[in-house]
GROMACS .gro file of N, CA and C in nm:
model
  375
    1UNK      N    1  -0.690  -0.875  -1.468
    1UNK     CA    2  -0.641  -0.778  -1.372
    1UNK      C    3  -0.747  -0.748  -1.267
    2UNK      N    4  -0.887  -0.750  -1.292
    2UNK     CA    5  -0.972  -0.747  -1.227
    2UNK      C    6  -0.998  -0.813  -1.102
    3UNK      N    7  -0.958  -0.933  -1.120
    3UNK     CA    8  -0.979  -1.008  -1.012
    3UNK      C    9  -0.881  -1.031  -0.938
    4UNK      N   10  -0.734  -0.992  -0.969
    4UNK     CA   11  -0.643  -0.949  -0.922
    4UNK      C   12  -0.609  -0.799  -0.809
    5UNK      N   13  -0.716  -0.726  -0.874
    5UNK     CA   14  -0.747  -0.614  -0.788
    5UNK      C   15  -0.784  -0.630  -0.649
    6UNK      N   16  -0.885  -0.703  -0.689
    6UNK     CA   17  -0.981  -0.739  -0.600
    6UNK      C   18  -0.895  -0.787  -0.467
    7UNK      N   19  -0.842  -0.942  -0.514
    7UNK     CA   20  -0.774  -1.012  -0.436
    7UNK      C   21  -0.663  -0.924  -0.358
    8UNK      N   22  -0.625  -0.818  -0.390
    8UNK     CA   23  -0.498  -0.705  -0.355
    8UNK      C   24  -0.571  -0.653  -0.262
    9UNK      N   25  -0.692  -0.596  -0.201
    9UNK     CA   26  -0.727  -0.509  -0.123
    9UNK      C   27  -0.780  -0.583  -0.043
   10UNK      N   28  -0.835  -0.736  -0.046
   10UNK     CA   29  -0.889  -0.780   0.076
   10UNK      C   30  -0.834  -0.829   0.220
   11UNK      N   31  -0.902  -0.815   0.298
   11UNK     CA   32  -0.858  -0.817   0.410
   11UNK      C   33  -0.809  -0.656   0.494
   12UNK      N   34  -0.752  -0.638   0.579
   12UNK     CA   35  -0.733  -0.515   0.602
   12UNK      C   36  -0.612  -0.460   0.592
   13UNK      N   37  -0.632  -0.365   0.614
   13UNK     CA   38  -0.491  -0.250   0.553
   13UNK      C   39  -0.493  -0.169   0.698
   14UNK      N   40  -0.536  -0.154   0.776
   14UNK     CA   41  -0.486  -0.116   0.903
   14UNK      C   42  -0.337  -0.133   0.940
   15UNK      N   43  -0.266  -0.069   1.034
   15UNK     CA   44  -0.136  -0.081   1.098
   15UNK      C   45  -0.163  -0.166   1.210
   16UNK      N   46  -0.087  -0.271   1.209
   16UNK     CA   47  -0.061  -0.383   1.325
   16UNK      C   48   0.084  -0.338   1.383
   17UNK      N   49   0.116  -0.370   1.559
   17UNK     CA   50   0.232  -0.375   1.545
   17UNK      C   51   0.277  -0.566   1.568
   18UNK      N   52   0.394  -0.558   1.495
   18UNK     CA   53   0.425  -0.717   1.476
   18UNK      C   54   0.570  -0.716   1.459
   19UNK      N   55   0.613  -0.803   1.566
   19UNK     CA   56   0.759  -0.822   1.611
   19UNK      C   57   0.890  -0.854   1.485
   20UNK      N   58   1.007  -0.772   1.515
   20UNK     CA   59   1.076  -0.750   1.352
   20UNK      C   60   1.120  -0.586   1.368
   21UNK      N   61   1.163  -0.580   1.228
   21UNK     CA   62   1.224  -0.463   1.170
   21UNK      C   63   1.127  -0.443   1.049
   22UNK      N   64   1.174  -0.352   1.006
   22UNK     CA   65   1.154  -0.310   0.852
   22UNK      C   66   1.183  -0.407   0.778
   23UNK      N   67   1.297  -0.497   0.779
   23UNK     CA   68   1.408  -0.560   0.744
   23UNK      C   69   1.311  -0.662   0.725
   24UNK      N   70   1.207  -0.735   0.776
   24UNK     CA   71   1.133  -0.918   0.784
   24UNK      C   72   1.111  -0.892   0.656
   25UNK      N   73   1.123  -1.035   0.618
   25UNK     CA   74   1.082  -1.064   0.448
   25UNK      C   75   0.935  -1.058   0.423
   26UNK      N   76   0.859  -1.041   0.332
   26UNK     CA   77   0.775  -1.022   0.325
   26UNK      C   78   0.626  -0.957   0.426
   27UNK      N   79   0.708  -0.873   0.481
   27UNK     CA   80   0.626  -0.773   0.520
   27UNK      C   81   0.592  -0.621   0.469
   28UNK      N   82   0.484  -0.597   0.455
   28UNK     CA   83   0.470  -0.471   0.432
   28UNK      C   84   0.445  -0.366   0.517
   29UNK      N   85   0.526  -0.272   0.550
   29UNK     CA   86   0.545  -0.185   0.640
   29UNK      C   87   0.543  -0.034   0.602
   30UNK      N   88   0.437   0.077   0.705
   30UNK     CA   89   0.428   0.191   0.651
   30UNK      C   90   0.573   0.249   0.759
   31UNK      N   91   0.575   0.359   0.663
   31UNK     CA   92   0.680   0.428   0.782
   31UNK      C   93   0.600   0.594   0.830
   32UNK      N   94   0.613   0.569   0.905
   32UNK     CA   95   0.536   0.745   0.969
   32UNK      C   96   0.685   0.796   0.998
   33UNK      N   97   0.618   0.927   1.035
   33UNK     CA   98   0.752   0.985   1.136
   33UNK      C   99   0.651   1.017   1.273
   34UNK      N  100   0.727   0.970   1.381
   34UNK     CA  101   0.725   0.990   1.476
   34UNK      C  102   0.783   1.151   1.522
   35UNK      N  103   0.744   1.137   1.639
   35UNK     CA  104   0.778   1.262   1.770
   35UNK      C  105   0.891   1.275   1.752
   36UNK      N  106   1.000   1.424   1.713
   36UNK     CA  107   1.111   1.421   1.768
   36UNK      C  108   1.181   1.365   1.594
   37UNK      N  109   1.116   1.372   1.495
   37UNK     CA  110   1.134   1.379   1.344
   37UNK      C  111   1.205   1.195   1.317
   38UNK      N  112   1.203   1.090   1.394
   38UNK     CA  113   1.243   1.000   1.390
   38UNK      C  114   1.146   0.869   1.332
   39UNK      N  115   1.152   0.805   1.265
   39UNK     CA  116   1.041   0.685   1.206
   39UNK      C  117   1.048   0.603   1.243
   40UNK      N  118   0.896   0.610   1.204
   40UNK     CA  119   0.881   0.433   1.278
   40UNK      C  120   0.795   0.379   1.174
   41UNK      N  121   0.789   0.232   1.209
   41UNK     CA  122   0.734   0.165   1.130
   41UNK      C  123   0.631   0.107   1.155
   42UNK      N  124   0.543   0.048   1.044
   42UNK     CA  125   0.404  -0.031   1.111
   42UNK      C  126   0.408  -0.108   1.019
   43UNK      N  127   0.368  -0.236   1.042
   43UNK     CA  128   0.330  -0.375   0.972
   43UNK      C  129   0.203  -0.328   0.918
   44UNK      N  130   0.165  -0.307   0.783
   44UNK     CA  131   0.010  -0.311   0.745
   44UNK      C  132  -0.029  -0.463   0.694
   45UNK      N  133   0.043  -0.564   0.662
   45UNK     CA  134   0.003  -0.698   0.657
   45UNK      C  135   0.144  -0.783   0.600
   46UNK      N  136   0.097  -0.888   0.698
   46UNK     CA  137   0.265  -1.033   0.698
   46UNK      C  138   0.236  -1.085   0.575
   47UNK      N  139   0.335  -1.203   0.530
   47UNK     CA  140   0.324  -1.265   0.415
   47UNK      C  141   0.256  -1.219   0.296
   48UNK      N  142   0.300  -1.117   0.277
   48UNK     CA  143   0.284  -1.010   0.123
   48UNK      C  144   0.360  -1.118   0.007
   49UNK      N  145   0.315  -1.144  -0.106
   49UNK     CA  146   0.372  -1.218  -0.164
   49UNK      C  147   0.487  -1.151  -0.268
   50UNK      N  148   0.441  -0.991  -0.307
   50UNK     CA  149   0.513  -0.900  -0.455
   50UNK      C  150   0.525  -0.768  -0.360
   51UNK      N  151   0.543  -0.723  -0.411
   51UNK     CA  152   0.591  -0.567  -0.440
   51UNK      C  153   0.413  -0.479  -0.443
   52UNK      N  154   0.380  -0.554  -0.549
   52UNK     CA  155   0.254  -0.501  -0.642
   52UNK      C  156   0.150  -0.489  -0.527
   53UNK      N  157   0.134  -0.649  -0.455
   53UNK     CA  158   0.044  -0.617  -0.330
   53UNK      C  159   0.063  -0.564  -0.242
   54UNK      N  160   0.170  -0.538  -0.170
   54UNK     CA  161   0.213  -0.426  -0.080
   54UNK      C  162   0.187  -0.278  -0.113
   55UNK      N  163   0.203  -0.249  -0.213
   55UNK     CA  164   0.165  -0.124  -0.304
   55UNK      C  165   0.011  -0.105  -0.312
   56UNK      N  166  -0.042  -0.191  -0.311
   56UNK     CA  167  -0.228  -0.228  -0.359
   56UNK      C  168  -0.252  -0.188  -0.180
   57UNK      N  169  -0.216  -0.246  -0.111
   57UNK     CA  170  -0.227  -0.215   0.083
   57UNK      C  171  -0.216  -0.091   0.094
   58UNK      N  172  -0.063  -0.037   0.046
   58UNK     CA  173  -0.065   0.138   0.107
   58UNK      C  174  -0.179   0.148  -0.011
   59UNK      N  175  -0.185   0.162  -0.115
   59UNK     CA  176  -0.295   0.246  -0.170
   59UNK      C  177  -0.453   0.287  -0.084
   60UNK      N  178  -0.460   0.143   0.005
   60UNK     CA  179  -0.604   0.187   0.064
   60UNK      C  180  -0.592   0.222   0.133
   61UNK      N  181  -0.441   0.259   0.262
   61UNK     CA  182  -0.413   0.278   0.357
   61UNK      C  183  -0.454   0.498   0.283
   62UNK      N  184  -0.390   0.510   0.173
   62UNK     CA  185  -0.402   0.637   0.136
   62UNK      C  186  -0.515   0.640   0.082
   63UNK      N  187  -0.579   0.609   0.081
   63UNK     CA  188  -0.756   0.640  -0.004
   63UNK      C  189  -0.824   0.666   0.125
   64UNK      N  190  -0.828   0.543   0.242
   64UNK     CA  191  -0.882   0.567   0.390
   64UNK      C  192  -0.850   0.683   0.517
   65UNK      N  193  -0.722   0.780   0.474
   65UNK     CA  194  -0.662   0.851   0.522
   65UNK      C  195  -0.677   1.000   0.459
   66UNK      N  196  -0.668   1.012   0.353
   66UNK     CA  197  -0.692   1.121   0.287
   66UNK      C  198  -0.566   1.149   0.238
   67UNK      N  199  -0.395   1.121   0.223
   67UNK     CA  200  -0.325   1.183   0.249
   67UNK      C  201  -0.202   1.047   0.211
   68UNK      N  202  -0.054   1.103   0.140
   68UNK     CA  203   0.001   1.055   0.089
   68UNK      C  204   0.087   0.952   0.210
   69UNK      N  205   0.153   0.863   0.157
   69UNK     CA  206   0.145   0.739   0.233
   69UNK      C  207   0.327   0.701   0.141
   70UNK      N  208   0.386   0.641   0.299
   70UNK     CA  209   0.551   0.561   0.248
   70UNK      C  210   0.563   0.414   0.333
   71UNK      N  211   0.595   0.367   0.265
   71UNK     CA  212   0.594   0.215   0.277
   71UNK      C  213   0.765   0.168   0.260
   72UNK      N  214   0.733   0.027   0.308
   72UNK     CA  215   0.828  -0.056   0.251
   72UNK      C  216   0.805  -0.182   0.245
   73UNK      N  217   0.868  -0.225   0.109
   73UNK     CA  218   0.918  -0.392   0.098
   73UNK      C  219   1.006  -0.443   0.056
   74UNK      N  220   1.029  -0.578   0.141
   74UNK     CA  221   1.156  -0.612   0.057
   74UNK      C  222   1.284  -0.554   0.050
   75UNK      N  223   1.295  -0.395   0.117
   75UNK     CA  224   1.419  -0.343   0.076
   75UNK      C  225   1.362  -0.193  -0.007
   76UNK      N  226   1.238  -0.230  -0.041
   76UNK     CA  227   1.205  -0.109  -0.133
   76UNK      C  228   1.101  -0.001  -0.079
   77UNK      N  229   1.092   0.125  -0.087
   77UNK     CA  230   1.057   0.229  -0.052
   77UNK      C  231   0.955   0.267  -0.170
   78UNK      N  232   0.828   0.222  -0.085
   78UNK     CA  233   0.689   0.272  -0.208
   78UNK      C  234   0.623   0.372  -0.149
   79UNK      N  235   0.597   0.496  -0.242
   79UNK     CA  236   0.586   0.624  -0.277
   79UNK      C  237   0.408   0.611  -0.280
   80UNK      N  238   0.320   0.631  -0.209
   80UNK     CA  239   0.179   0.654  -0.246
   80UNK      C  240   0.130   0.782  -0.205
   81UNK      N  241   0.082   0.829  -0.348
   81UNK     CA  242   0.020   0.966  -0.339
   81UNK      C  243  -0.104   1.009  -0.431
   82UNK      N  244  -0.189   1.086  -0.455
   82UNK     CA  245  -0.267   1.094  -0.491
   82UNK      C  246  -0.269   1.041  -0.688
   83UNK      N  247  -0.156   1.120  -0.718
   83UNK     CA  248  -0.133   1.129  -0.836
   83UNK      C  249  -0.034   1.017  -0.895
   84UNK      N  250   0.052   0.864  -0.815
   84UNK     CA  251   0.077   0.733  -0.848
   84UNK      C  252   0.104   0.750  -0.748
   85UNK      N  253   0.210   0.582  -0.771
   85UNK     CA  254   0.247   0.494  -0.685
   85UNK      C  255   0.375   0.495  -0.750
   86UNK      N  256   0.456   0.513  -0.653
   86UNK     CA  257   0.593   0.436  -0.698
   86UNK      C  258   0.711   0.355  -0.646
   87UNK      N  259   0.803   0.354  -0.655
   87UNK     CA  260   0.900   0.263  -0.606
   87UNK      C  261   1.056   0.291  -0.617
   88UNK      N  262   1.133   0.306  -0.480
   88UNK     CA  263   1.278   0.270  -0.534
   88UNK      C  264   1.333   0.219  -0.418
   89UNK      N  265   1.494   0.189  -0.465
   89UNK     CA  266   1.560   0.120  -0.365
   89UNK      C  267   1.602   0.212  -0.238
   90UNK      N  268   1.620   0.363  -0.291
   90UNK     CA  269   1.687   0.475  -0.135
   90UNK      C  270   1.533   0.546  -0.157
   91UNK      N  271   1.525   0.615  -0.027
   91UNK     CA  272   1.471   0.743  -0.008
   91UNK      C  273   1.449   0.817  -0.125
   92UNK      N  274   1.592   0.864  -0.161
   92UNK     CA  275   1.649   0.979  -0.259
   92UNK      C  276   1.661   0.886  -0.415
   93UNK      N  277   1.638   0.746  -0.406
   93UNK     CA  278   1.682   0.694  -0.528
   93UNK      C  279   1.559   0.701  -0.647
   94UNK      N  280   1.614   0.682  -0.751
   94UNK     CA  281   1.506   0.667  -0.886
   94UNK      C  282   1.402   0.628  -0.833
   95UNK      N  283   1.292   0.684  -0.904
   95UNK     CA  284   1.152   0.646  -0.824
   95UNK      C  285   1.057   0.538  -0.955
   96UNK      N  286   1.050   0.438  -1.003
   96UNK     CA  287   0.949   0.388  -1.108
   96UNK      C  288   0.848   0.337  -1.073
   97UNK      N  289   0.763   0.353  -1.180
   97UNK     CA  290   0.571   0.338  -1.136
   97UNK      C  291   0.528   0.187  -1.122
   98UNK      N  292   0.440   0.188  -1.025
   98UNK     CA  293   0.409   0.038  -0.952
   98UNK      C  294   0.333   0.005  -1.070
   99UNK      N  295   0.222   0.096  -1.086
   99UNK     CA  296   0.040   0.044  -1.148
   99UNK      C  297   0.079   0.129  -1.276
  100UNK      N  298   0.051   0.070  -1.402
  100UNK     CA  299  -0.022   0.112  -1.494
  100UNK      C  300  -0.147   0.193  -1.460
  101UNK      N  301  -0.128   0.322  -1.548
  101UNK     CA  302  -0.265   0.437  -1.465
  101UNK      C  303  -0.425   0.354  -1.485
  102UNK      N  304  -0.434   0.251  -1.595
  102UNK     CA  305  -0.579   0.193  -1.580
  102UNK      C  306  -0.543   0.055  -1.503
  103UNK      N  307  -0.434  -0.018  -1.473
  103UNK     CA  308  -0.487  -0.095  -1.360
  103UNK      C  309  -0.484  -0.030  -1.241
  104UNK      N  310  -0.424   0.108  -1.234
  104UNK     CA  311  -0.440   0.180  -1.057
  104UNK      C  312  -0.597   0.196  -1.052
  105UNK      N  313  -0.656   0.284  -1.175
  105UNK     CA  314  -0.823   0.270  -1.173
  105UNK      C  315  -0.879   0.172  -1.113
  106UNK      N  316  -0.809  -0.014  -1.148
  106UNK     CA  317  -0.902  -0.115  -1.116
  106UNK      C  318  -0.859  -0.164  -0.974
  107UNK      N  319  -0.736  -0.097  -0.952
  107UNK     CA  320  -0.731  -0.124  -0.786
  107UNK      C  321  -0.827  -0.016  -0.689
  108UNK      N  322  -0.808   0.087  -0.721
  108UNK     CA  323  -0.868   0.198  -0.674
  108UNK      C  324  -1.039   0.176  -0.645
  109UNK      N  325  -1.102   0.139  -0.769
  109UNK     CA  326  -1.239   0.106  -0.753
  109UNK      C  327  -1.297  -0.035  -0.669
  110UNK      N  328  -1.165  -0.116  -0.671
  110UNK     CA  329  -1.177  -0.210  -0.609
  110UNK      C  330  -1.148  -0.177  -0.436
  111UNK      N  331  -1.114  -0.106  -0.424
  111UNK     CA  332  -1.103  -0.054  -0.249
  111UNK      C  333  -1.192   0.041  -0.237
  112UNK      N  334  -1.234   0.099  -0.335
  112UNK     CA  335  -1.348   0.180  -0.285
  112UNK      C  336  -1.469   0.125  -0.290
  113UNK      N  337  -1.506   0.001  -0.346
  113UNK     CA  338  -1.638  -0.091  -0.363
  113UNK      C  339  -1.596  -0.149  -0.181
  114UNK      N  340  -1.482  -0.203  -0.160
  114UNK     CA  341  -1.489  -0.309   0.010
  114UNK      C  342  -1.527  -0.159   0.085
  115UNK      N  343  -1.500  -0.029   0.055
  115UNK     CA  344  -1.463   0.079   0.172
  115UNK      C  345  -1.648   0.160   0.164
  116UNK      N  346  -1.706   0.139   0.078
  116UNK     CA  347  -1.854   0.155   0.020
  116UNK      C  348  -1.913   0.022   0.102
  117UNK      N  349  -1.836  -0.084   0.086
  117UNK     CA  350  -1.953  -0.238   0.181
  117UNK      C  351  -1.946  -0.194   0.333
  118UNK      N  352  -1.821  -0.180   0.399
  118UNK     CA  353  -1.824  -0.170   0.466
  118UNK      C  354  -1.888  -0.024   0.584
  119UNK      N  355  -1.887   0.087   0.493
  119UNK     CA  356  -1.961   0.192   0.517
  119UNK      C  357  -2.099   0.124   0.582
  120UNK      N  358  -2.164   0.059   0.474
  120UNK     CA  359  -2.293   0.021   0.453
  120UNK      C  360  -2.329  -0.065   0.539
  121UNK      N  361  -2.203  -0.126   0.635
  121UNK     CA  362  -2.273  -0.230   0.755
  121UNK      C  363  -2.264  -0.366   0.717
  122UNK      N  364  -2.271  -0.416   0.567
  122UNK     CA  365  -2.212  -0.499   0.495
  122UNK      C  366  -2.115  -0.570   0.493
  123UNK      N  367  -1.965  -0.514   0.640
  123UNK     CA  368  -1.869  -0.615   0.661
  123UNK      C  369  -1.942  -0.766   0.651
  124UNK      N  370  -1.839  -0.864   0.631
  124UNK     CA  371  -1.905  -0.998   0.648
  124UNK      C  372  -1.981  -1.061   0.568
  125UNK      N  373  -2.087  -1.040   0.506
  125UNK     CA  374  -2.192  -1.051   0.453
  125UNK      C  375  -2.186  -1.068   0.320
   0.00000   0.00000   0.00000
């Protein structure tokens, strides 16, 4: 799982905008609300392969922000907040847990070790 962690957080988790809907297959997309209570969306990274890594993205998107975080993939609506991660098909629908609470630990420490390199000037290197 470890090295699985790892591989989940690299690269960046920033918002791109990138041509599409919510709707493109394998994209992972945050949703904000916009001005005027209406959402929008942001690509945080293309060719997401699971669920799991899209989930592993918002997680750092919410560790780097301070503050709970909604996504989508696939169709599905992931829930990131301090206290899990979760997942369902509506808004309003059943919500079930992405991470086991000790592999969220090994994702978690694993974005906070790249978010610690990069503090340090260490991008790249």
């Amino acid at each position: 799982m470890k090295r699985l962690a790892i591989a989940l957080v690299l690269g960046s988790a920033a918002c791109s905008p990138v041509a599409g809907t919510a709707s493109a297959a394998d994209v992972c997309w945050r949703v904000s609300d916009a001005e005027g209570g209406a959402a929008r969306n942001e690509a945080v990274a293309v060719d997401i392969p699971n669920l799991e890594t899209c989930a592993a993205r918002l997680e750092a998107v919410r560790m780097m922000e301070g503050r709970p975080v909604t996504g989508l993939y696939n169709g599905h609506f992931i829930f990131v907040t301090q206290a899990s991660v979760l997942s369902a098909q509506t808004l309003d629908g059943t919500r079930f847990r992405v991470f086991e609470p000790e592999d969220r630990k090994e994702i978690q420490a694993g974005i906070q070790a790249l978010m610690d390199h990069e503090a340090a000037g260490k991008v790249g290197s």
